[in-house]
């Protein structure tokens, strides 16, 4: 299970980092392309960034109610949806709204993927596993702005697909960590052999 979980989790991190880095870097350019004046772009981007605050609050609320995996699936799915809506709308008011909820869902997904990754691995490798997943995701963060510059008109669709890919890989994760005791080592997860059953007359000898 850990091998499958690790591969799927890395894909989840890659898709999320690829989409979020590209969105955050190119969002001012996207707004300019929609007709926002240069002097207004910083205020607009700042307004949409406030979506991260309720994103964190709702993530902390729902992650224990509906579980880590489904919370992540919903957050990635919303990020994909709002990216696509932002890409296809020409109305500025709707663009502000979609960008706001896009930041909302991205921040929620980021906070929850850190929680899940920390919980799914035992203490003996938890820090290394989290650091490795985060480092691998940074590779996608390096590539994302470059591809965004090359495919600027279609970049939003590419980022929407990346979020959808993360939602799919998250849905396939085999281990749900909600309500589970955190493991200290891999040995903790190995089933212990059954105790031998003795006749009642021999119970005192076995003990």
PDB file of N, CA, C and O in Angstrom, residues 168-206:
ATOM      1  N   UNK A 168      -7.987  13.244  -9.474  1.00  0.00           N
ATOM      2  CA  UNK A 168      -8.111  11.828  -9.830  1.00  0.00           C
ATOM      3  C   UNK A 168      -7.140  10.967  -9.041  1.00  0.00           C
ATOM      4  O   UNK A 168      -7.517   9.919  -8.494  1.00  0.00           O
ATOM      5  N   UNK A 169      -5.874  11.375  -8.985  1.00  0.00           N
ATOM      6  CA  UNK A 169      -4.882  10.576  -8.259  1.00  0.00           C
ATOM      7  C   UNK A 169      -5.188  10.534  -6.766  1.00  0.00           C
ATOM      8  O   UNK A 169      -4.955   9.518  -6.108  1.00  0.00           O
ATOM      9  N   UNK A 170      -5.745  11.629  -6.234  1.00  0.00           N
ATOM     10  CA  UNK A 170      -6.108  11.647  -4.819  1.00  0.00           C
ATOM     11  C   UNK A 170      -7.245  10.677  -4.532  1.00  0.00           C
ATOM     12  O   UNK A 170      -7.246   9.981  -3.514  1.00  0.00           O
ATOM     13  N   UNK A 171      -8.211  10.618  -5.435  1.00  0.00           N
ATOM     14  CA  UNK A 171      -9.355   9.712  -5.248  1.00  0.00           C
ATOM     15  C   UNK A 171      -8.923   8.249  -5.229  1.00  0.00           C
ATOM     16  O   UNK A 171      -9.625   7.408  -4.663  1.00  0.00           O
ATOM     17  N   UNK A 172      -7.784   7.939  -5.830  1.00  0.00           N
ATOM     18  CA  UNK A 172      -7.295   6.560  -5.899  1.00  0.00           C
ATOM     19  C   UNK A 172      -6.432   6.171  -4.704  1.00  0.00           C
ATOM     20  O   UNK A 172      -6.009   5.013  -4.601  1.00  0.00           O
ATOM     21  N   UNK A 173      -6.150   7.106  -3.800  1.00  0.00           N
ATOM     22  CA  UNK A 173      -5.311   6.801  -2.644  1.00  0.00           C
ATOM     23  C   UNK A 173      -5.954   5.704  -1.796  1.00  0.00           C
ATOM     24  O   UNK A 173      -7.141   5.788  -1.464  1.00  0.00           O
ATOM     25  N   UNK A 174      -5.198   4.679  -1.425  1.00  0.00           N
ATOM     26  CA  UNK A 174      -5.787   3.533  -0.722  1.00  0.00           C
ATOM     27  C   UNK A 174      -5.877   3.679   0.796  1.00  0.00           C
ATOM     28  O   UNK A 174      -6.535   2.881   1.457  1.00  0.00           O
ATOM     29  N   UNK A 175      -5.205   4.685   1.369  1.00  0.00           N
ATOM     30  CA  UNK A 175      -5.143   4.798   2.828  1.00  0.00           C
ATOM     31  C   UNK A 175      -5.821   6.089   3.267  1.00  0.00           C
ATOM     32  O   UNK A 175      -5.394   7.181   2.880  1.00  0.00           O
ATOM     33  N   UNK A 176      -6.863   5.977   4.068  1.00  0.00           N
ATOM     34  CA  UNK A 176      -7.510   7.138   4.674  1.00  0.00           C
ATOM     35  C   UNK A 176      -6.983   7.287   6.101  1.00  0.00           C
ATOM     36  O   UNK A 176      -6.976   6.317   6.867  1.00  0.00           O
ATOM     37  N   UNK A 177      -6.538   8.470   6.455  1.00  0.00           N
ATOM     38  CA  UNK A 177      -5.897   8.664   7.761  1.00  0.00           C
ATOM     39  C   UNK A 177      -6.802   9.305   8.800  1.00  0.00           C
ATOM     40  O   UNK A 177      -6.401   9.445   9.947  1.00  0.00           O
ATOM     41  N   UNK A 178      -8.013   9.674   8.420  1.00  0.00           N
ATOM     42  CA  UNK A 178      -8.913  10.330   9.362  1.00  0.00           C
ATOM     43  C   UNK A 178      -9.249   9.408  10.525  1.00  0.00           C
ATOM     44  O   UNK A 178      -9.695   8.273  10.332  1.00  0.00           O
ATOM     45  N   UNK A 179      -9.017   9.878  11.741  1.00  0.00           N
ATOM     46  CA  UNK A 179      -9.343   9.110  12.928  1.00  0.00           C
ATOM     47  C   UNK A 179      -8.399   7.963  13.233  1.00  0.00           C
ATOM     48  O   UNK A 179      -8.642   7.202  14.174  1.00  0.00           O
ATOM     49  N   UNK A 180      -7.332   7.820  12.442  1.00  0.00           N
ATOM     50  CA  UNK A 180      -6.387   6.719  12.669  1.00  0.00           C
ATOM     51  C   UNK A 180      -5.252   7.157  13.595  1.00  0.00           C
ATOM     52  O   UNK A 180      -4.864   8.329  13.622  1.00  0.00           O
ATOM     53  N   UNK A 181      -4.738   6.200  14.342  1.00  0.00           N
ATOM     54  CA  UNK A 181      -3.577   6.451  15.200  1.00  0.00           C
ATOM     55  C   UNK A 181      -2.331   6.543  14.328  1.00  0.00           C
ATOM     56  O   UNK A 181      -2.122   5.707  13.435  1.00  0.00           O
ATOM     57  N   UNK A 182      -1.500   7.561  14.553  1.00  0.00           N
ATOM     58  CA  UNK A 182      -0.280   7.711  13.771  1.00  0.00           C
ATOM     59  C   UNK A 182       0.715   6.615  14.141  1.00  0.00           C
ATOM     60  O   UNK A 182       0.937   6.341  15.325  1.00  0.00           O
ATOM     61  N   UNK A 183       1.306   6.005  13.131  1.00  0.00           N
ATOM     62  CA  UNK A 183       2.263   4.929  13.355  1.00  0.00           C
ATOM     63  C   UNK A 183       3.638   5.488  13.676  1.00  0.00           C
ATOM     64  O   UNK A 183       4.023   6.540  13.190  1.00  0.00           O
ATOM     65  N   UNK A 184       4.389   4.745  14.498  1.00  0.00           N
ATOM     66  CA  UNK A 184       5.762   5.132  14.817  1.00  0.00           C
ATOM     67  C   UNK A 184       6.751   4.531  13.832  1.00  0.00           C
ATOM     68  O   UNK A 184       7.717   5.181  13.431  1.00  0.00           O
ATOM     69  N   UNK A 185       6.535   3.275  13.458  1.00  0.00           N
ATOM     70  CA  UNK A 185       7.400   2.594  12.502  1.00  0.00           C
ATOM     71  C   UNK A 185       6.532   1.732  11.591  1.00  0.00           C
ATOM     72  O   UNK A 185       5.345   1.523  11.840  1.00  0.00           O
ATOM     73  N   UNK A 186       7.147   1.209  10.525  1.00  0.00           N
ATOM     74  CA  UNK A 186       6.431   0.297   9.646  1.00  0.00           C
ATOM     75  C   UNK A 186       6.049  -0.982  10.382  1.00  0.00           C
ATOM     76  O   UNK A 186       5.057  -1.616  10.067  1.00  0.00           O
ATOM     77  N   UNK A 187       6.850  -1.390  11.362  1.00  0.00           N
ATOM     78  CA  UNK A 187       6.580  -2.625  12.092  1.00  0.00           C
ATOM     79  C   UNK A 187       5.250  -2.550  12.823  1.00  0.00           C
ATOM     80  O   UNK A 187       4.586  -3.556  13.033  1.00  0.00           O
ATOM     81  N   UNK A 188       4.856  -1.343  13.195  1.00  0.00           N
ATOM     82  CA  UNK A 188       3.595  -1.183  13.924  1.00  0.00           C
ATOM     83  C   UNK A 188       2.414  -1.621  13.088  1.00  0.00           C
ATOM     84  O   UNK A 188       1.382  -2.035  13.597  1.00  0.00           O
ATOM     85  N   UNK A 189       2.579  -1.550  11.779  1.00  0.00           N
ATOM     86  CA  UNK A 189       1.477  -1.851  10.875  1.00  0.00           C
ATOM     87  C   UNK A 189       1.387  -3.340  10.527  1.00  0.00           C
ATOM     88  O   UNK A 189       0.475  -3.756   9.830  1.00  0.00           O
ATOM     89  N   UNK A 190       2.374  -4.126  10.967  1.00  0.00           N
ATOM     90  CA  UNK A 190       2.379  -5.553  10.670  1.00  0.00           C
ATOM     91  C   UNK A 190       1.448  -6.279  11.633  1.00  0.00           C
ATOM     92  O   UNK A 190       1.488  -6.064  12.839  1.00  0.00           O
ATOM     93  N   UNK A 191       0.588  -7.116  11.107  1.00  0.00           N
ATOM     94  CA  UNK A 191      -0.352  -7.834  11.956  1.00  0.00           C
ATOM     95  C   UNK A 191       0.403  -8.809  12.862  1.00  0.00           C
ATOM     96  O   UNK A 191       1.265  -9.559  12.406  1.00  0.00           O
ATOM     97  N   UNK A 192       0.040  -8.775  14.116  1.00  0.00           N
ATOM     98  CA  UNK A 192       0.674  -9.664  15.074  1.00  0.00           C
ATOM     99  C   UNK A 192       0.090 -11.069  14.929  1.00  0.00           C
ATOM    100  O   UNK A 192      -1.095 -11.237  14.648  1.00  0.00           O
ATOM    101  N   UNK A 193       0.902 -12.118  15.109  1.00  0.00           N
ATOM    102  CA  UNK A 193       0.368 -13.486  15.018  1.00  0.00           C
ATOM    103  C   UNK A 193      -0.649 -13.744  16.122  1.00  0.00           C
ATOM    104  O   UNK A 193      -0.554 -13.174  17.212  1.00  0.00           O
ATOM    105  N   UNK A 194      -1.620 -14.620  15.826  1.00  0.00           N
ATOM    106  CA  UNK A 194      -2.636 -14.918  16.815  1.00  0.00           C
ATOM    107  C   UNK A 194      -2.018 -15.683  17.982  1.00  0.00           C
ATOM    108  O   UNK A 194      -1.121 -16.505  17.825  1.00  0.00           O
ATOM    109  N   UNK A 195      -2.539 -15.381  19.169  1.00  0.00           N
ATOM    110  CA  UNK A 195      -2.076 -16.106  20.347  1.00  0.00           C
ATOM    111  C   UNK A 195      -2.611 -17.536  20.324  1.00  0.00           C
ATOM    112  O   UNK A 195      -3.714 -17.788  19.857  1.00  0.00           O
ATOM    113  N   UNK A 196      -1.831 -18.451  20.828  1.00  0.00           N
ATOM    114  CA  UNK A 196      -2.270 -19.834  20.910  1.00  0.00           C
ATOM    115  C   UNK A 196      -3.381 -19.963  21.945  1.00  0.00           C
ATOM    116  O   UNK A 196      -3.333 -19.322  22.991  1.00  0.00           O
ATOM    117  N   UNK A 197      -4.377 -20.749  21.611  1.00  0.00           N
ATOM    118  CA  UNK A 197      -5.490 -20.964  22.526  1.00  0.00           C
ATOM    119  C   UNK A 197      -5.244 -22.216  23.352  1.00  0.00           C
ATOM    120  O   UNK A 197      -4.992 -23.285  22.805  1.00  0.00           O
ATOM    121  N   UNK A 198      -5.288 -22.063  24.639  1.00  0.00           N
ATOM    122  CA  UNK A 198      -5.045 -23.175  25.545  1.00  0.00           C
ATOM    123  C   UNK A 198      -6.363 -23.598  26.190  1.00  0.00           C
ATOM    124  O   UNK A 198      -7.270 -22.789  26.361  1.00  0.00           O
ATOM    125  N   UNK A 199      -6.452 -24.858  26.574  1.00  0.00           N
ATOM    126  CA  UNK A 199      -7.626 -25.312  27.338  1.00  0.00           C
ATOM    127  C   UNK A 199      -7.707 -24.553  28.654  1.00  0.00           C
ATOM    128  O   UNK A 199      -6.685 -24.084  29.180  1.00  0.00           O
ATOM    129  N   UNK A 200      -8.884 -24.403  29.212  1.00  0.00           N
ATOM    130  CA  UNK A 200      -9.022 -23.669  30.470  1.00  0.00           C
ATOM    131  C   UNK A 200      -8.124 -24.185  31.567  1.00  0.00           C
ATOM    132  O   UNK A 200      -7.589 -23.409  32.365  1.00  0.00           O
ATOM    133  N   UNK A 201      -7.888 -25.474  31.582  1.00  0.00           N
ATOM    134  CA  UNK A 201      -7.082 -26.068  32.639  1.00  0.00           C
ATOM    135  C   UNK A 201      -5.615 -25.684  32.499  1.00  0.00           C
ATOM    136  O   UNK A 201      -4.842 -25.820  33.459  1.00  0.00           O
ATOM    137  N   UNK A 202      -5.164 -25.240  31.318  1.00  0.00           N
ATOM    138  CA  UNK A 202      -3.776 -24.905  31.088  1.00  0.00           C
ATOM    139  C   UNK A 202      -3.545 -23.403  30.995  1.00  0.00           C
ATOM    140  O   UNK A 202      -2.459 -22.955  30.702  1.00  0.00           O
ATOM    141  N   UNK A 203      -4.610 -22.658  31.216  1.00  0.00           N
ATOM    142  CA  UNK A 203      -4.496 -21.208  31.049  1.00  0.00           C
ATOM    143  C   UNK A 203      -3.471 -20.624  32.008  1.00  0.00           C
ATOM    144  O   UNK A 203      -2.721 -19.710  31.652  1.00  0.00           O
ATOM    145  N   UNK A 204      -3.413 -21.156  33.253  1.00  0.00           N
ATOM    146  CA  UNK A 204      -2.479 -20.604  34.216  1.00  0.00           C
ATOM    147  C   UNK A 204      -1.055 -20.899  33.814  1.00  0.00           C
ATOM    148  O   UNK A 204      -0.122 -20.147  34.112  1.00  0.00           O
ATOM    149  N   UNK A 205      -0.819 -22.036  33.075  1.00  0.00           N
ATOM    150  CA  UNK A 205       0.535 -22.386  32.638  1.00  0.00           C
ATOM    151  C   UNK A 205       0.969 -21.437  31.524  1.00  0.00           C
ATOM    152  O   UNK A 205       2.114 -20.963  31.499  1.00  0.00           O
ATOM    153  N   UNK A 206       0.038 -21.131  30.587  1.00  0.00           N
ATOM    154  CA  UNK A 206       0.373 -20.249  29.475  1.00  0.00           C
ATOM    155  C   UNK A 206       0.681 -18.840  29.939  1.00  0.00           C
ATOM    156  O   UNK A 206       1.523 -18.159  29.389  1.00  0.00           O
TER     157      UNK A 206
END
